């Protein structure tokens, strides 16, 4: 069966450290993978998209890698700040180009 | 702010009732998608509308239906509410010709079914 798995346990790190979140998928062949941030009571906000032919993408303190052999994406936040505390969702294209399939999200807590 | 608004913010309904949720997108956003997000889960795709026609549907029964209007607003209707319908309902819009990553999500409507 098709699955997108993210760590369901919250990730607790100290301010200034690098946070690394994992997204694994099974029985999908996505053309791209996206990462979103979601704050409590708010809708997801798009952060980064990486295509299947890209190994790595960066945006300011964010970095995403995409390994189609391992069927895994890693999302890194360097020099993390308490304001980075949120739930981070990965999403990939499911059946039909326009449909997004989301993982369950990982909650990140950055303490001062 | 994404420019996508949803109403109401919160809603409590009784099992068996019907509910209508509303979404207002930015001008020029001809595609709107609706998602259901249960507590602790990621959003699940319900359906998508483009220029007032449904053009994609997820694994949801027919009692979930929608409408899209020419003024960039849309509705999600759910009939015969069940307890499991309790969730955050999100709409996301996309501009004409925009790639799928340009989805702008609204803040959601929290529906509680008792």
PDB file of C-alpha atoms in Angstrom:
ATOM      1  CA  UNK A   1       0.000   0.000   0.000  1.00  0.00           C
ATOM      2  CA  UNK A   2       1.050   3.607  -0.470  1.00  0.00           C
ATOM      3  CA  UNK A   3       2.471   5.398   2.550  1.00  0.00           C
ATOM      4  CA  UNK A   4       4.141   8.662   3.451  1.00  0.00           C
ATOM      5  CA  UNK A   5       5.791   8.494   6.854  1.00  0.00           C
ATOM      6  CA  UNK A   6       7.113  11.229   9.063  1.00  0.00           C
ATOM      7  CA  UNK A   7       8.303  10.931  12.638  1.00  0.00           C
ATOM      8  CA  UNK A   8       5.196  11.212  14.767  1.00  0.00           C
ATOM      9  CA  UNK A   9       7.230  12.048  17.867  1.00  0.00           C
ATOM     10  CA  UNK A  10       8.074  15.687  18.424  1.00  0.00           C
ATOM     11  CA  UNK A  11      11.652  16.736  17.764  1.00  0.00           C
ATOM     12  CA  UNK A  12      13.125  18.841  20.580  1.00  0.00           C
ATOM     13  CA  UNK A  13      16.308  20.770  19.901  1.00  0.00           C
ATOM     14  CA  UNK A  14      18.198  23.718  21.324  1.00  0.00           C
ATOM     15  CA  UNK A  15      18.346  27.078  19.667  1.00  0.00           C
ATOM     16  CA  UNK A  16      21.255  27.348  17.257  1.00  0.00           C
ATOM     17  CA  UNK A  17      21.385  23.655  16.420  1.00  0.00           C
ATOM     18  CA  UNK A  18      20.379  22.069  13.099  1.00  0.00           C
ATOM     19  CA  UNK A  19      17.005  20.347  12.986  1.00  0.00           C
ATOM     20  CA  UNK A  20      16.662  17.398  10.608  1.00  0.00           C
ATOM     21  CA  UNK A  21      13.238  16.010   9.741  1.00  0.00           C
ATOM     22  CA  UNK A  22      12.635  12.870   7.705  1.00  0.00           C
ATOM     23  CA  UNK A  23       9.993  11.952   5.147  1.00  0.00           C
ATOM     24  CA  UNK A  24       9.872   8.394   3.794  1.00  0.00           C
ATOM     25  CA  UNK A  25       7.466   7.144   1.165  1.00  0.00           C
ATOM     26  CA  UNK A  26       6.427   3.757  -0.190  1.00  0.00           C
ATOM     27  CA  UNK A  27       4.853   2.816  -3.506  1.00  0.00           C
ATOM     28  CA  UNK A  28       4.906   6.323  -4.943  1.00  0.00           C
ATOM     29  CA  UNK A  29       6.966   7.631  -7.839  1.00  0.00           C
ATOM     30  CA  UNK A  30       6.670  11.359  -7.227  1.00  0.00           C
ATOM     31  CA  UNK A  31       7.815  13.888  -9.763  1.00  0.00           C
ATOM     32  CA  UNK A  32       8.396  16.313  -6.886  1.00  0.00           C
ATOM     33  CA  UNK A  33       8.165  16.596  -3.131  1.00  0.00           C
ATOM     34  CA  UNK A  34       7.175  19.629  -1.080  1.00  0.00           C
ATOM     35  CA  UNK A  35       7.608  20.779   2.487  1.00  0.00           C
ATOM     36  CA  UNK A  36       5.096  22.915   4.352  1.00  0.00           C
ATOM     37  CA  UNK A  37       5.037  24.570   7.741  1.00  0.00           C
ATOM     38  CA  UNK A  38       1.852  24.554   9.817  1.00  0.00           C
ATOM     39  CA  UNK A  39       1.277  26.555  12.985  1.00  0.00           C
ATOM     40  CA  UNK A  40      -1.527  25.612  15.408  1.00  0.00           C
ATOM     41  CA  UNK A  41      -4.924  26.662  14.083  1.00  0.00           C
ATOM     42  CA  UNK A  42      -3.496  27.811  10.754  1.00  0.00           C
ATOM     43  CA  UNK A  43      -3.315  26.394   7.261  1.00  0.00           C
ATOM     44  CA  UNK A  44      -0.068  24.963   5.856  1.00  0.00           C
ATOM     45  CA  UNK A  45       2.402  27.413   4.344  1.00  0.00           C
ATOM     46  CA  UNK A  46       4.533  26.300   1.392  1.00  0.00           C
ATOM     47  CA  UNK A  47       8.303  26.300   2.068  1.00  0.00           C
ATOM     48  CA  UNK A  48      10.209  24.390  -0.596  1.00  0.00           C
ATOM     49  CA  UNK A  49       9.695  22.117  -3.582  1.00  0.00           C
ATOM     50  CA  UNK A  50      12.288  19.670  -4.895  1.00  0.00           C
ATOM     51  CA  UNK A  51      11.950  17.776  -8.159  1.00  0.00           C
ATOM     52  CA  UNK A  52      12.878  14.138  -8.748  1.00  0.00           C
ATOM     53  CA  UNK A  53      15.954  15.092 -10.756  1.00  0.00           C
ATOM     54  CA  UNK A  54      17.276  17.416  -8.007  1.00  0.00           C
ATOM     55  CA  UNK A  55      19.400  16.150  -5.146  1.00  0.00           C
ATOM     56  CA  UNK A  56      19.311  19.240  -2.975  1.00  0.00           C
ATOM     57  CA  UNK A  57      17.519  22.583  -2.695  1.00  0.00           C
ATOM     58  CA  UNK A  58      18.275  25.488  -0.404  1.00  0.00           C
ATOM     59  CA  UNK A  59      16.408  28.565   0.732  1.00  0.00           C
ATOM     60  CA  UNK A  60      17.997  30.756   3.398  1.00  0.00           C
ATOM     61  CA  UNK A  61      18.370  28.497   6.487  1.00  0.00           C
ATOM     62  CA  UNK A  62      16.372  25.659   4.911  1.00  0.00           C
ATOM     63  CA  UNK A  63      17.770  22.730   2.967  1.00  0.00           C
ATOM     64  CA  UNK A  64      15.915  19.809   1.425  1.00  0.00           C
ATOM     65  CA  UNK A  65      17.397  16.645  -0.044  1.00  0.00           C
ATOM     66  CA  UNK A  66      15.585  14.083  -2.155  1.00  0.00           C
ATOM     67  CA  UNK A  67      16.837  10.520  -2.643  1.00  0.00           C
ATOM     68  CA  UNK A  68      14.545   8.640  -5.030  1.00  0.00           C
ATOM     69  CA  UNK A  69      16.535   5.419  -4.512  1.00  0.00           C
ATOM     70  CA  UNK A  70      16.019   5.479  -0.751  1.00  0.00           C
ATOM     71  CA  UNK A  71      12.553   7.021  -1.272  1.00  0.00           C
ATOM     72  CA  UNK A  72      13.370   9.630   1.316  1.00  0.00           C
ATOM     73  CA  UNK A  73      13.547  13.373   1.746  1.00  0.00           C
ATOM     74  CA  UNK A  74      15.399  15.152   4.538  1.00  0.00           C
ATOM     75  CA  UNK A  75      14.483  18.673   5.643  1.00  0.00           C
ATOM     76  CA  UNK A  76      17.109  20.673   7.520  1.00  0.00           C
ATOM     77  CA  UNK A  77      16.793  23.950   9.402  1.00  0.00           C
ATOM     78  CA  UNK A  78      20.190  25.361  10.312  1.00  0.00           C
ATOM     79  CA  UNK A  79      20.774  27.798  13.178  1.00  0.00           C
ATOM     80  CA  UNK A  80      17.294  26.997  14.470  1.00  0.00           C
ATOM     81  CA  UNK A  81      15.310  29.595  16.391  1.00  0.00           C
ATOM     82  CA  UNK A  82      12.336  29.300  18.775  1.00  0.00           C
ATOM     83  CA  UNK A  83      10.236  30.914  16.005  1.00  0.00           C
ATOM     84  CA  UNK A  84      10.895  27.792  13.901  1.00  0.00           C
ATOM     85  CA  UNK A  85       8.756  25.770  16.325  1.00  0.00           C
ATOM     86  CA  UNK A  86       5.853  24.383  14.298  1.00  0.00           C
ATOM     87  CA  UNK A  87       4.655  21.227  12.566  1.00  0.00           C
ATOM     88  CA  UNK A  88       6.388  20.438   9.285  1.00  0.00           C
ATOM     89  CA  UNK A  89       4.551  18.459   6.633  1.00  0.00           C
ATOM     90  CA  UNK A  90       5.949  16.766   3.566  1.00  0.00           C
ATOM     91  CA  UNK A  91       3.721  16.281   0.542  1.00  0.00           C
ATOM     92  CA  UNK A  92       4.131  14.646  -2.842  1.00  0.00           C
ATOM     93  CA  UNK A  93       2.085  14.332  -5.994  1.00  0.00           C
ATOM     94  CA  UNK A  94      -0.329  11.424  -5.878  1.00  0.00           C
ATOM     95  CA  UNK A  95      -2.579  10.202  -8.612  1.00  0.00           C
ATOM     96  CA  UNK A  96      -2.938  13.013 -11.070  1.00  0.00           C
ATOM     97  CA  UNK A  97      -0.557  15.910 -11.180  1.00  0.00           C
ATOM     98  CA  UNK A  98      -2.727  18.312  -9.264  1.00  0.00           C
ATOM     99  CA  UNK A  99      -3.326  16.230  -6.158  1.00  0.00           C
ATOM    100  CA  UNK A 100      -1.100  16.561  -3.127  1.00  0.00           C
ATOM    101  CA  UNK A 101      -0.686  13.695  -0.653  1.00  0.00           C
ATOM    102  CA  UNK A 102       0.556  14.766   2.772  1.00  0.00           C
ATOM    103  CA  UNK A 103       2.448  12.994   5.495  1.00  0.00           C
ATOM    104  CA  UNK A 104       1.262  13.226   9.099  1.00  0.00           C
ATOM    105  CA  UNK A 105       3.782  15.919   9.980  1.00  0.00           C
ATOM    106  CA  UNK A 106       6.521  16.221  12.589  1.00  0.00           C
ATOM    107  CA  UNK A 107       6.289  18.765  15.383  1.00  0.00           C
ATOM    108  CA  UNK A 108       9.518  20.695  15.958  1.00  0.00           C
ATOM    109  CA  UNK A 109      10.166  22.424  19.290  1.00  0.00           C
ATOM    110  CA  UNK A 110      13.161  24.752  19.504  1.00  0.00           C
ATOM    111  CA  UNK A 111      14.008  25.812  23.035  1.00  0.00           C
ATOM    112  CA  UNK A 112      16.008  28.963  23.874  1.00  0.00           C
TER     113      UNK A 112
ATOM    114  CA  UNK B   1      -1.321  36.251   4.777  1.00  0.00           C
ATOM    115  CA  UNK B   2      -2.303  34.125   1.781  1.00  0.00           C
ATOM    116  CA  UNK B   3      -5.369  36.099   0.773  1.00  0.00           C
ATOM    117  CA  UNK B   4      -7.533  33.006   1.236  1.00  0.00           C
ATOM    118  CA  UNK B   5     -10.275  33.327   3.824  1.00  0.00           C
ATOM    119  CA  UNK B   6     -12.605  30.701   5.240  1.00  0.00           C
ATOM    120  CA  UNK B   7     -15.785  30.912   7.240  1.00  0.00           C
ATOM    121  CA  UNK B   8     -16.846  30.118   9.805  1.00  0.00           C
ATOM    122  CA  UNK B   9     -13.762  29.664  11.982  1.00  0.00           C
ATOM    123  CA  UNK B  10     -15.406  27.099  14.212  1.00  0.00           C
ATOM    124  CA  UNK B  11     -18.630  25.133  13.929  1.00  0.00           C
ATOM    125  CA  UNK B  12     -20.400  22.565  16.080  1.00  0.00           C
ATOM    126  CA  UNK B  13     -22.981  20.285  14.477  1.00  0.00           C
ATOM    127  CA  UNK B  14     -24.938  17.214  15.487  1.00  0.00           C
ATOM    128  CA  UNK B  15     -24.614  13.832  13.798  1.00  0.00           C
ATOM    129  CA  UNK B  16     -26.964  13.561  10.829  1.00  0.00           C
ATOM    130  CA  UNK B  17     -27.049  17.301  10.136  1.00  0.00           C
ATOM    131  CA  UNK B  18     -25.740  19.060   7.054  1.00  0.00           C
ATOM    132  CA  UNK B  19     -23.033  21.736   6.940  1.00  0.00           C
ATOM    133  CA  UNK B  20     -21.742  24.270   4.418  1.00  0.00           C
ATOM    134  CA  UNK B  21     -18.241  25.674   4.691  1.00  0.00           C
ATOM    135  CA  UNK B  22     -17.087  28.657   2.664  1.00  0.00           C
ATOM    136  CA  UNK B  23     -13.830  29.765   1.099  1.00  0.00           C
ATOM    137  CA  UNK B  24     -12.881  32.969  -0.647  1.00  0.00           C
ATOM    138  CA  UNK B  25      -9.805  33.023  -2.874  1.00  0.00           C
ATOM    139  CA  UNK B  26      -7.760  35.770  -4.446  1.00  0.00           C
ATOM    140  CA  UNK B  27      -8.825  37.219  -7.749  1.00  0.00           C
ATOM    141  CA  UNK B  28      -7.471  35.115 -10.610  1.00  0.00           C
ATOM    142  CA  UNK B  29      -7.229  31.921  -8.570  1.00  0.00           C
ATOM    143  CA  UNK B  30      -9.310  29.618 -10.743  1.00  0.00           C
ATOM    144  CA  UNK B  31      -8.404  26.364  -9.012  1.00  0.00           C
ATOM    145  CA  UNK B  32      -9.532  25.529  -5.505  1.00  0.00           C
ATOM    146  CA  UNK B  33      -8.915  22.333  -3.562  1.00  0.00           C
ATOM    147  CA  UNK B  34     -10.467  21.191  -0.300  1.00  0.00           C
ATOM    148  CA  UNK B  35      -8.691  19.101   2.321  1.00  0.00           C
ATOM    149  CA  UNK B  36      -9.760  17.408   5.540  1.00  0.00           C
ATOM    150  CA  UNK B  37      -7.238  17.362   8.384  1.00  0.00           C
ATOM    151  CA  UNK B  38      -8.042  15.175  11.374  1.00  0.00           C
ATOM    152  CA  UNK B  39      -6.254  15.883  14.651  1.00  0.00           C
ATOM    153  CA  UNK B  40      -2.629  14.782  14.494  1.00  0.00           C
ATOM    154  CA  UNK B  41      -2.844  13.892  10.801  1.00  0.00           C
ATOM    155  CA  UNK B  42      -1.821  15.526   7.554  1.00  0.00           C
ATOM    156  CA  UNK B  43      -4.397  17.094   5.245  1.00  0.00           C
ATOM    157  CA  UNK B  44      -6.300  14.639   3.031  1.00  0.00           C
ATOM    158  CA  UNK B  45      -7.418  15.701  -0.422  1.00  0.00           C
ATOM    159  CA  UNK B  46     -11.215  15.817  -0.811  1.00  0.00           C
ATOM    160  CA  UNK B  47     -11.686  17.327  -4.268  1.00  0.00           C
ATOM    161  CA  UNK B  48     -10.624  20.094  -6.614  1.00  0.00           C
ATOM    162  CA  UNK B  49     -12.557  22.573  -8.727  1.00  0.00           C
ATOM    163  CA  UNK B  50     -11.360  24.417 -11.787  1.00  0.00           C
ATOM    164  CA  UNK B  51     -13.551  27.036 -13.419  1.00  0.00           C
ATOM    165  CA  UNK B  52     -16.610  25.791 -11.528  1.00  0.00           C
ATOM    166  CA  UNK B  53     -16.200  22.123 -12.533  1.00  0.00           C
ATOM    167  CA  UNK B  54     -14.941  19.323 -10.298  1.00  0.00           C
ATOM    168  CA  UNK B  55     -11.778  17.923 -11.914  1.00  0.00           C
ATOM    169  CA  UNK B  56     -10.333  15.652  -9.253  1.00  0.00           C
ATOM    170  CA  UNK B  57     -11.614  13.780  -6.218  1.00  0.00           C
ATOM    171  CA  UNK B  58     -10.018  11.909  -3.356  1.00  0.00           C
ATOM    172  CA  UNK B  59     -11.365   8.936  -1.437  1.00  0.00           C
ATOM    173  CA  UNK B  60     -14.425  10.661   0.050  1.00  0.00           C
ATOM    174  CA  UNK B  61     -18.074   9.578  -0.265  1.00  0.00           C
ATOM    175  CA  UNK B  62     -20.631  11.494  -2.356  1.00  0.00           C
ATOM    176  CA  UNK B  63     -22.094  13.179   0.730  1.00  0.00           C
ATOM    177  CA  UNK B  64     -19.069  15.482   0.413  1.00  0.00           C
ATOM    178  CA  UNK B  65     -19.857  17.874  -2.412  1.00  0.00           C
ATOM    179  CA  UNK B  66     -18.724  21.269  -3.525  1.00  0.00           C
ATOM    180  CA  UNK B  67     -19.412  24.317  -5.597  1.00  0.00           C
ATOM    181  CA  UNK B  68     -17.199  26.974  -7.079  1.00  0.00           C
ATOM    182  CA  UNK B  69     -18.516  30.375  -8.125  1.00  0.00           C
ATOM    183  CA  UNK B  70     -17.304  32.892 -10.731  1.00  0.00           C
ATOM    184  CA  UNK B  71     -16.337  35.367  -7.980  1.00  0.00           C
ATOM    185  CA  UNK B  72     -13.512  33.045  -6.741  1.00  0.00           C
ATOM    186  CA  UNK B  73     -15.516  31.787  -3.787  1.00  0.00           C
ATOM    187  CA  UNK B  74     -16.352  28.153  -3.165  1.00  0.00           C
ATOM    188  CA  UNK B  75     -18.295  25.910  -0.812  1.00  0.00           C
ATOM    189  CA  UNK B  76     -17.852  22.497   0.722  1.00  0.00           C
ATOM    190  CA  UNK B  77     -21.095  20.767   1.671  1.00  0.00           C
ATOM    191  CA  UNK B  78     -21.251  17.710   3.863  1.00  0.00           C
ATOM    192  CA  UNK B  79     -24.544  15.845   4.316  1.00  0.00           C
ATOM    193  CA  UNK B  80     -25.504  13.314   6.978  1.00  0.00           C
ATOM    194  CA  UNK B  81     -22.640  14.294   9.259  1.00  0.00           C
ATOM    195  CA  UNK B  82     -20.814  11.531  11.113  1.00  0.00           C
ATOM    196  CA  UNK B  83     -18.662  11.795  14.218  1.00  0.00           C
ATOM    197  CA  UNK B  84     -15.543  11.034  12.119  1.00  0.00           C
ATOM    198  CA  UNK B  85     -16.197  14.149  10.061  1.00  0.00           C
ATOM    199  CA  UNK B  86     -14.858  16.189  12.987  1.00  0.00           C
ATOM    200  CA  UNK B  87     -11.717  17.813  11.582  1.00  0.00           C
ATOM    201  CA  UNK B  88     -10.096  20.987  10.302  1.00  0.00           C
ATOM    202  CA  UNK B  89     -11.286  21.692   6.760  1.00  0.00           C
ATOM    203  CA  UNK B  90      -8.833  23.586   4.591  1.00  0.00           C
ATOM    204  CA  UNK B  91      -9.250  25.159   1.222  1.00  0.00           C
ATOM    205  CA  UNK B  92      -6.301  25.983  -1.007  1.00  0.00           C
ATOM    206  CA  UNK B  93      -6.350  28.072  -4.154  1.00  0.00           C
ATOM    207  CA  UNK B  94      -4.015  28.375  -7.092  1.00  0.00           C
ATOM    208  CA  UNK B  95      -3.704  31.030  -9.781  1.00  0.00           C
ATOM    209  CA  UNK B  96      -4.487  30.381 -13.439  1.00  0.00           C
ATOM    210  CA  UNK B  97      -1.509  28.598 -14.956  1.00  0.00           C
ATOM    211  CA  UNK B  98       0.200  28.272 -11.597  1.00  0.00           C
ATOM    212  CA  UNK B  99       2.214  25.180 -10.799  1.00  0.00           C
ATOM    213  CA  UNK B 100       0.915  22.962  -8.054  1.00  0.00           C
ATOM    214  CA  UNK B 101       3.370  24.345  -5.487  1.00  0.00           C
ATOM    215  CA  UNK B 102       1.686  27.697  -5.647  1.00  0.00           C
ATOM    216  CA  UNK B 103      -1.164  26.550  -3.449  1.00  0.00           C
ATOM    217  CA  UNK B 104      -2.285  29.123  -0.925  1.00  0.00           C
ATOM    218  CA  UNK B 105      -4.076  27.647   2.054  1.00  0.00           C
ATOM    219  CA  UNK B 106      -6.720  29.354   4.123  1.00  0.00           C
ATOM    220  CA  UNK B 107      -6.743  29.173   7.939  1.00  0.00           C
ATOM    221  CA  UNK B 108      -9.337  26.418   7.945  1.00  0.00           C
ATOM    222  CA  UNK B 109     -12.712  25.768   9.564  1.00  0.00           C
ATOM    223  CA  UNK B 110     -12.736  23.601  12.674  1.00  0.00           C
ATOM    224  CA  UNK B 111     -15.826  21.343  12.516  1.00  0.00           C
ATOM    225  CA  UNK B 112     -16.919  19.387  15.565  1.00  0.00           C
ATOM    226  CA  UNK B 113     -19.661  16.782  15.179  1.00  0.00           C
ATOM    227  CA  UNK B 114     -21.334  15.607  18.386  1.00  0.00           C
TER     228      UNK B 114
END
